[in-house]
mmCIF file of C-alpha atoms in Angstrom:
data_model
loop_
_atom_site.group_PDB
_atom_site.id
_atom_site.type_symbol
_atom_site.label_atom_id
_atom_site.label_comp_id
_atom_site.label_asym_id
_atom_site.label_seq_id
_atom_site.Cartn_x
_atom_site.Cartn_y
_atom_site.Cartn_z
ATOM 1 C CA MET S 78 257.662 -136.438 -135.978
ATOM 2 C CA THR S 79 254.744 -138.358 -134.084
ATOM 3 C CA LYS S 80 251.559 -138.767 -136.251
ATOM 4 C CA HIS S 81 248.344 -138.029 -134.724
ATOM 5 C CA LYS S 82 244.719 -139.622 -136.030
ATOM 6 C CA VAL S 83 242.392 -136.855 -136.009
ATOM 7 C CA GLY S 84 238.393 -137.381 -136.878
ATOM 8 C CA TYR S 85 236.395 -134.321 -137.606
ATOM 9 C CA LEU S 86 232.397 -134.053 -137.412
ATOM 10 C CA ILE S 87 230.648 -131.174 -139.426
ATOM 11 C CA GLY S 88 227.714 -130.162 -137.949
ATOM 12 C CA SER S 89 225.886 -129.441 -140.869
ATOM 13 C CA LEU S 90 224.324 -132.318 -142.537
ATOM 14 C CA ALA S 91 223.907 -130.422 -145.654
ATOM 15 C CA ARG S 92 226.166 -131.653 -148.547
ATOM 16 C CA GLY S 93 226.776 -128.196 -149.637
ATOM 17 C CA SER S 94 227.639 -126.688 -146.281
ATOM 18 C CA ILE S 95 230.079 -124.034 -145.819
ATOM 19 C CA ASN S 96 231.414 -125.684 -143.261
ATOM 20 C CA ARG S 97 231.827 -128.942 -145.149
ATOM 21 C CA LYS S 98 233.973 -126.401 -147.542
ATOM 22 C CA LEU S 99 235.730 -125.235 -144.212
ATOM 23 C CA ALA S 100 236.348 -128.593 -143.537
ATOM 24 C CA LYS S 101 237.826 -129.461 -146.577
ATOM 25 C CA ALA S 102 240.181 -126.557 -146.482
ATOM 26 C CA LEU S 103 241.233 -127.261 -142.920
ATOM 27 C CA VAL S 104 242.386 -131.192 -143.834
ATOM 28 C CA GLN S 105 244.610 -129.775 -147.032
ATOM 29 C CA LEU S 106 245.952 -126.811 -144.467
ATOM 30 C CA ALA S 107 246.976 -129.469 -141.561
ATOM 31 C CA PRO S 108 250.558 -129.938 -140.779
ATOM 32 C CA PRO S 109 251.726 -133.526 -142.091
ATOM 33 C CA GLN S 110 251.732 -135.024 -138.420
ATOM 34 C CA LEU S 111 247.592 -134.946 -138.495
ATOM 35 C CA GLU S 112 245.881 -137.661 -140.227
ATOM 36 C CA MET S 113 242.648 -136.487 -140.825
ATOM 37 C CA SER S 114 239.359 -138.463 -141.364
ATOM 38 C CA GLU S 115 235.722 -137.585 -141.140
ATOM 39 C CA ILE S 116 233.266 -139.555 -138.664
ATOM 40 C CA SER S 117 230.312 -139.067 -140.028
ATOM 41 C CA PHE S 118 226.707 -139.041 -138.006
ATOM 42 C CA LYS S 119 223.787 -138.262 -140.360
ATOM 43 C CA ASP S 120 222.838 -141.889 -140.092
ATOM 44 C CA LEU S 121 222.171 -141.972 -136.476
ATOM 45 C CA PRO S 122 218.799 -142.206 -134.864
ATOM 46 C CA LEU S 123 217.300 -140.180 -132.217
ATOM 47 C CA TYR S 124 219.278 -140.695 -128.986
ATOM 48 C CA SER S 125 217.296 -142.451 -126.489
ATOM 49 C CA TYR S 126 218.550 -144.069 -123.038
ATOM 50 C CA ASP S 127 216.388 -147.236 -124.112
ATOM 51 C CA TYR S 128 219.286 -148.290 -126.702
ATOM 52 C CA ASP S 129 221.847 -148.009 -124.171
ATOM 53 C CA ALA S 130 221.684 -152.320 -123.042
ATOM 54 C CA ASP S 131 222.061 -152.640 -126.662
ATOM 55 C CA PHE S 132 223.341 -149.684 -129.103
ATOM 56 C CA PRO S 133 222.146 -150.201 -132.953
ATOM 57 C CA ALA S 134 225.274 -151.017 -135.001
ATOM 58 C CA VAL S 135 225.257 -147.557 -136.739
ATOM 59 C CA ALA S 136 226.118 -146.102 -133.225
ATOM 60 C CA ARG S 137 228.794 -148.919 -132.296
ATOM 61 C CA ALA S 138 230.434 -147.804 -135.501
ATOM 62 C CA PHE S 139 229.829 -144.217 -134.482
ATOM 63 C CA LYS S 140 231.794 -144.542 -130.882
ATOM 64 C CA ASP S 141 234.229 -147.046 -132.704
ATOM 65 C CA ALA S 142 235.313 -144.633 -135.251
ATOM 66 C CA ILE S 143 235.757 -141.819 -132.583
ATOM 67 C CA ALA S 144 237.851 -144.477 -130.257
ATOM 68 C CA ALA S 145 240.230 -144.820 -133.357
ATOM 69 C CA VAL S 146 241.092 -141.149 -133.184
ATOM 70 C CA ASP S 147 243.586 -139.341 -131.170
ATOM 71 C CA ALA S 148 241.603 -136.283 -130.955
ATOM 72 C CA VAL S 149 238.806 -134.657 -132.577
ATOM 73 C CA LEU S 150 237.795 -131.368 -134.541
ATOM 74 C CA PHE S 151 234.318 -129.958 -134.581
ATOM 75 C CA VAL S 152 233.597 -127.888 -137.490
ATOM 76 C CA THR S 153 229.868 -126.402 -137.137
ATOM 77 C CA PRO S 154 227.480 -123.876 -138.214
ATOM 78 C CA GLU S 155 225.237 -121.909 -135.491
ATOM 79 C CA TYR S 156 221.606 -122.852 -135.755
ATOM 80 C CA ASN S 157 219.125 -120.420 -133.760
ATOM 81 C CA ARG S 158 222.240 -119.337 -131.841
ATOM 82 C CA SER S 159 223.049 -122.992 -130.905
ATOM 83 C CA ILE S 160 224.691 -126.211 -132.403
ATOM 84 C CA PRO S 161 222.962 -128.296 -135.025
ATOM 85 C CA GLY S 162 220.434 -130.952 -133.371
ATOM 86 C CA GLY S 163 221.986 -133.387 -135.590
ATOM 87 C CA LEU S 164 225.764 -132.596 -133.877
ATOM 88 C CA LYS S 165 224.329 -132.645 -130.142
ATOM 89 C CA ASN S 166 222.406 -136.008 -130.972
ATOM 90 C CA ALA S 167 225.937 -137.592 -132.154
ATOM 91 C CA ILE S 168 227.493 -136.029 -129.014
ATOM 92 C CA ASP S 169 224.387 -137.858 -126.732
ATOM 93 C CA TRP S 170 225.351 -140.977 -128.836
ATOM 94 C CA ALA S 171 229.158 -141.030 -128.050
ATOM 95 C CA SER S 172 228.960 -140.131 -124.578
ATOM 96 C CA ARG S 173 226.294 -142.571 -123.589
ATOM 97 C CA PRO S 174 225.841 -145.044 -121.871
ATOM 98 C CA TYR S 175 227.235 -143.751 -118.617
ATOM 99 C CA GLY S 176 230.707 -144.851 -118.047
ATOM 100 C CA LYS S 177 231.532 -145.436 -121.822
ATOM 101 C CA ASN S 178 231.677 -141.594 -122.579
ATOM 102 C CA SER S 179 234.113 -141.549 -126.196
ATOM 103 C CA PHE S 180 234.930 -138.143 -125.575
ATOM 104 C CA ALA S 181 236.504 -138.449 -122.173
ATOM 105 C CA ARG S 182 240.285 -137.164 -122.172
ATOM 106 C CA LYS S 183 240.235 -136.989 -126.012
ATOM 107 C CA PRO S 184 241.562 -133.497 -126.720
ATOM 108 C CA SER S 185 239.379 -131.533 -129.523
ATOM 109 C CA ALA S 186 238.872 -128.101 -130.972
ATOM 110 C CA VAL S 187 236.013 -126.174 -132.558
ATOM 111 C CA ILE S 188 235.600 -123.708 -135.166
ATOM 112 C CA GLY S 189 233.012 -123.076 -138.048
ATOM 113 C CA THR S 190 232.000 -120.446 -140.159
ATOM 114 C CA SER S 191 228.803 -118.526 -141.222
ATOM 115 C CA PRO S 192 227.612 -115.340 -143.055
ATOM 116 C CA GLY S 193 227.119 -113.730 -140.054
ATOM 117 C CA PRO S 194 229.627 -111.183 -138.734
ATOM 118 C CA ILE S 195 229.998 -113.334 -135.417
ATOM 119 C CA GLY S 196 230.733 -116.378 -137.298
ATOM 120 C CA THR S 197 229.547 -119.193 -135.181
ATOM 121 C CA ALA S 198 230.524 -117.659 -131.827
ATOM 122 C CA VAL S 199 227.416 -118.825 -129.790
ATOM 123 C CA ALA S 200 227.203 -121.818 -131.275
ATOM 124 C CA GLN S 201 230.760 -122.433 -130.548
ATOM 125 C CA GLN S 202 230.637 -121.332 -127.039
ATOM 126 C CA GLY S 203 227.632 -124.038 -126.097
ATOM 127 C CA LEU S 204 229.574 -126.734 -127.959
ATOM 128 C CA ARG S 205 232.469 -126.099 -125.592
ATOM 129 C CA SER S 206 229.643 -126.172 -122.648
ATOM 130 C CA VAL S 207 228.832 -129.528 -123.776
ATOM 131 C CA LEU S 208 232.536 -130.431 -124.261
ATOM 132 C CA SER S 209 233.343 -129.608 -120.936
ATOM 133 C CA PHE S 210 230.878 -132.121 -119.543
ATOM 134 C CA CYS S 211 232.367 -134.676 -121.825
ATOM 135 C CA ASN S 212 235.695 -134.012 -119.975
ATOM 136 C CA SER S 213 237.133 -133.629 -123.340
ATOM 137 C CA PRO S 214 240.104 -131.279 -122.856
ATOM 138 C CA GLN S 215 239.581 -128.202 -125.650
ATOM 139 C CA MET S 216 241.704 -125.946 -127.216
ATOM 140 C CA ASN S 217 240.700 -122.753 -125.979
ATOM 141 C CA ALA S 218 243.082 -120.204 -128.436
ATOM 142 C CA PRO S 219 243.389 -119.636 -130.850
ATOM 143 C CA GLU S 220 239.647 -119.003 -131.132
ATOM 144 C CA ALA S 221 238.211 -119.167 -134.841
ATOM 145 C CA TYR S 222 234.980 -117.538 -135.489
ATOM 146 C CA ILE S 223 235.069 -117.302 -139.714
ATOM 147 C CA GLN S 224 232.757 -114.801 -141.552
ATOM 148 C CA PHE S 225 232.182 -116.991 -144.692
ATOM 149 C CA THR S 226 231.919 -114.627 -147.673
ATOM 150 C CA PRO S 227 231.133 -115.742 -151.387
ATOM 151 C CA GLY S 228 234.071 -117.573 -152.886
ATOM 152 C CA LEU S 229 236.271 -117.651 -149.483
ATOM 153 C CA VAL S 230 236.418 -121.459 -149.860
ATOM 154 C CA THR S 231 236.283 -123.674 -153.137
ATOM 155 C CA ASP S 232 234.114 -126.154 -153.528
ATOM 156 C CA ALA S 233 237.860 -128.274 -153.761
ATOM 157 C CA GLY S 234 238.452 -126.641 -150.414
ATOM 158 C CA GLU S 235 240.816 -124.063 -151.662
ATOM 159 C CA VAL S 236 241.078 -120.714 -149.377
ATOM 160 C CA THR S 237 241.401 -117.846 -151.725
ATOM 161 C CA VAL S 238 241.877 -115.044 -149.613
ATOM 162 C CA ALA S 239 245.778 -114.899 -148.114
ATOM 163 C CA SER S 240 245.351 -113.776 -144.758
ATOM 164 C CA THR S 241 242.561 -116.201 -144.171
ATOM 165 C CA GLN S 242 244.412 -119.391 -145.278
ATOM 166 C CA GLU S 243 247.473 -118.407 -143.187
ATOM 167 C CA PHE S 244 244.907 -118.479 -139.891
ATOM 168 C CA LEU S 245 243.870 -121.665 -140.909
ATOM 169 C CA ARG S 246 247.396 -122.819 -141.268
ATOM 170 C CA ASN S 247 248.092 -121.732 -137.865
ATOM 171 C CA TYR S 248 244.894 -122.862 -136.148
ATOM 172 C CA MET S 249 245.534 -126.236 -137.260
ATOM 173 C CA ALA S 250 249.633 -126.381 -136.673
ATOM 174 C CA GLU S 251 248.399 -124.984 -133.143
ATOM 175 C CA PHE S 252 245.693 -127.868 -132.921
ATOM 176 C CA GLY S 253 248.444 -130.420 -133.641
ATOM 177 C CA MET S 254 250.903 -129.184 -130.871
ATOM 178 C CA PHE S 255 247.425 -129.027 -128.453
ATOM 179 C CA ILE S 256 247.233 -132.741 -129.145
ATOM 180 C CA ALA S 257 250.860 -133.487 -128.383
ATOM 181 C CA ARG S 258 250.521 -131.595 -125.381
ATOM 182 C CA VAL S 259 247.335 -133.314 -123.752
ATOM 183 C CA LEU S 260 248.207 -136.999 -124.828
ATOM 184 C CA GLN S 261 251.722 -136.309 -123.257
ATOM 185 C CA VAL S 262 249.654 -135.501 -119.978
ATOM 186 C CA LEU S 263 246.958 -137.843 -120.440
ATOM 187 C CA PRO S 264 248.321 -140.563 -122.599
ATOM 188 C CA ARG S 265 245.320 -142.614 -124.562
ATOM 189 C CA ASN S 266 245.587 -145.789 -122.498
ATOM 190 C CA ALA S 267 246.193 -144.604 -119.241
#
């Protein structure tokens, strides 16, 4: 069984984020062939093309972290019917300078949780649009809009509702199969 390195980005910068809890659960529910690691972007300055000639060290390290993984999982909240500004800033850094887009041909998936009944659906659609422009092959199904209720996921990442746990386990298994299919068609070093 081929192992795949998956970097995950948590759209919220808050330490107590429910999406951080969801990410922790997804790591625990991932099949053994997925080696999960968080790619943090909290220290990135606001992107400007003025940096294109000489990226700061934190931005180079961020791009290197994305280059080191086979796929990317986005776990994001919804802010004002869109993706959080910090996440968009991170994507801007990773996709620049022109011709050095870190997401090109890199499989991705999007998931998120929110207390609201639409569970980040609008943010996910916006993020999918950005990732399409970045030429990132996306897992389009199953979609995962998780309505977060108190206690659904513990601080340790344990999912307390069996049907949700099974759904998330299946989601991660599907992501693993999607990564394998994409990398079979679009090898990383092609």
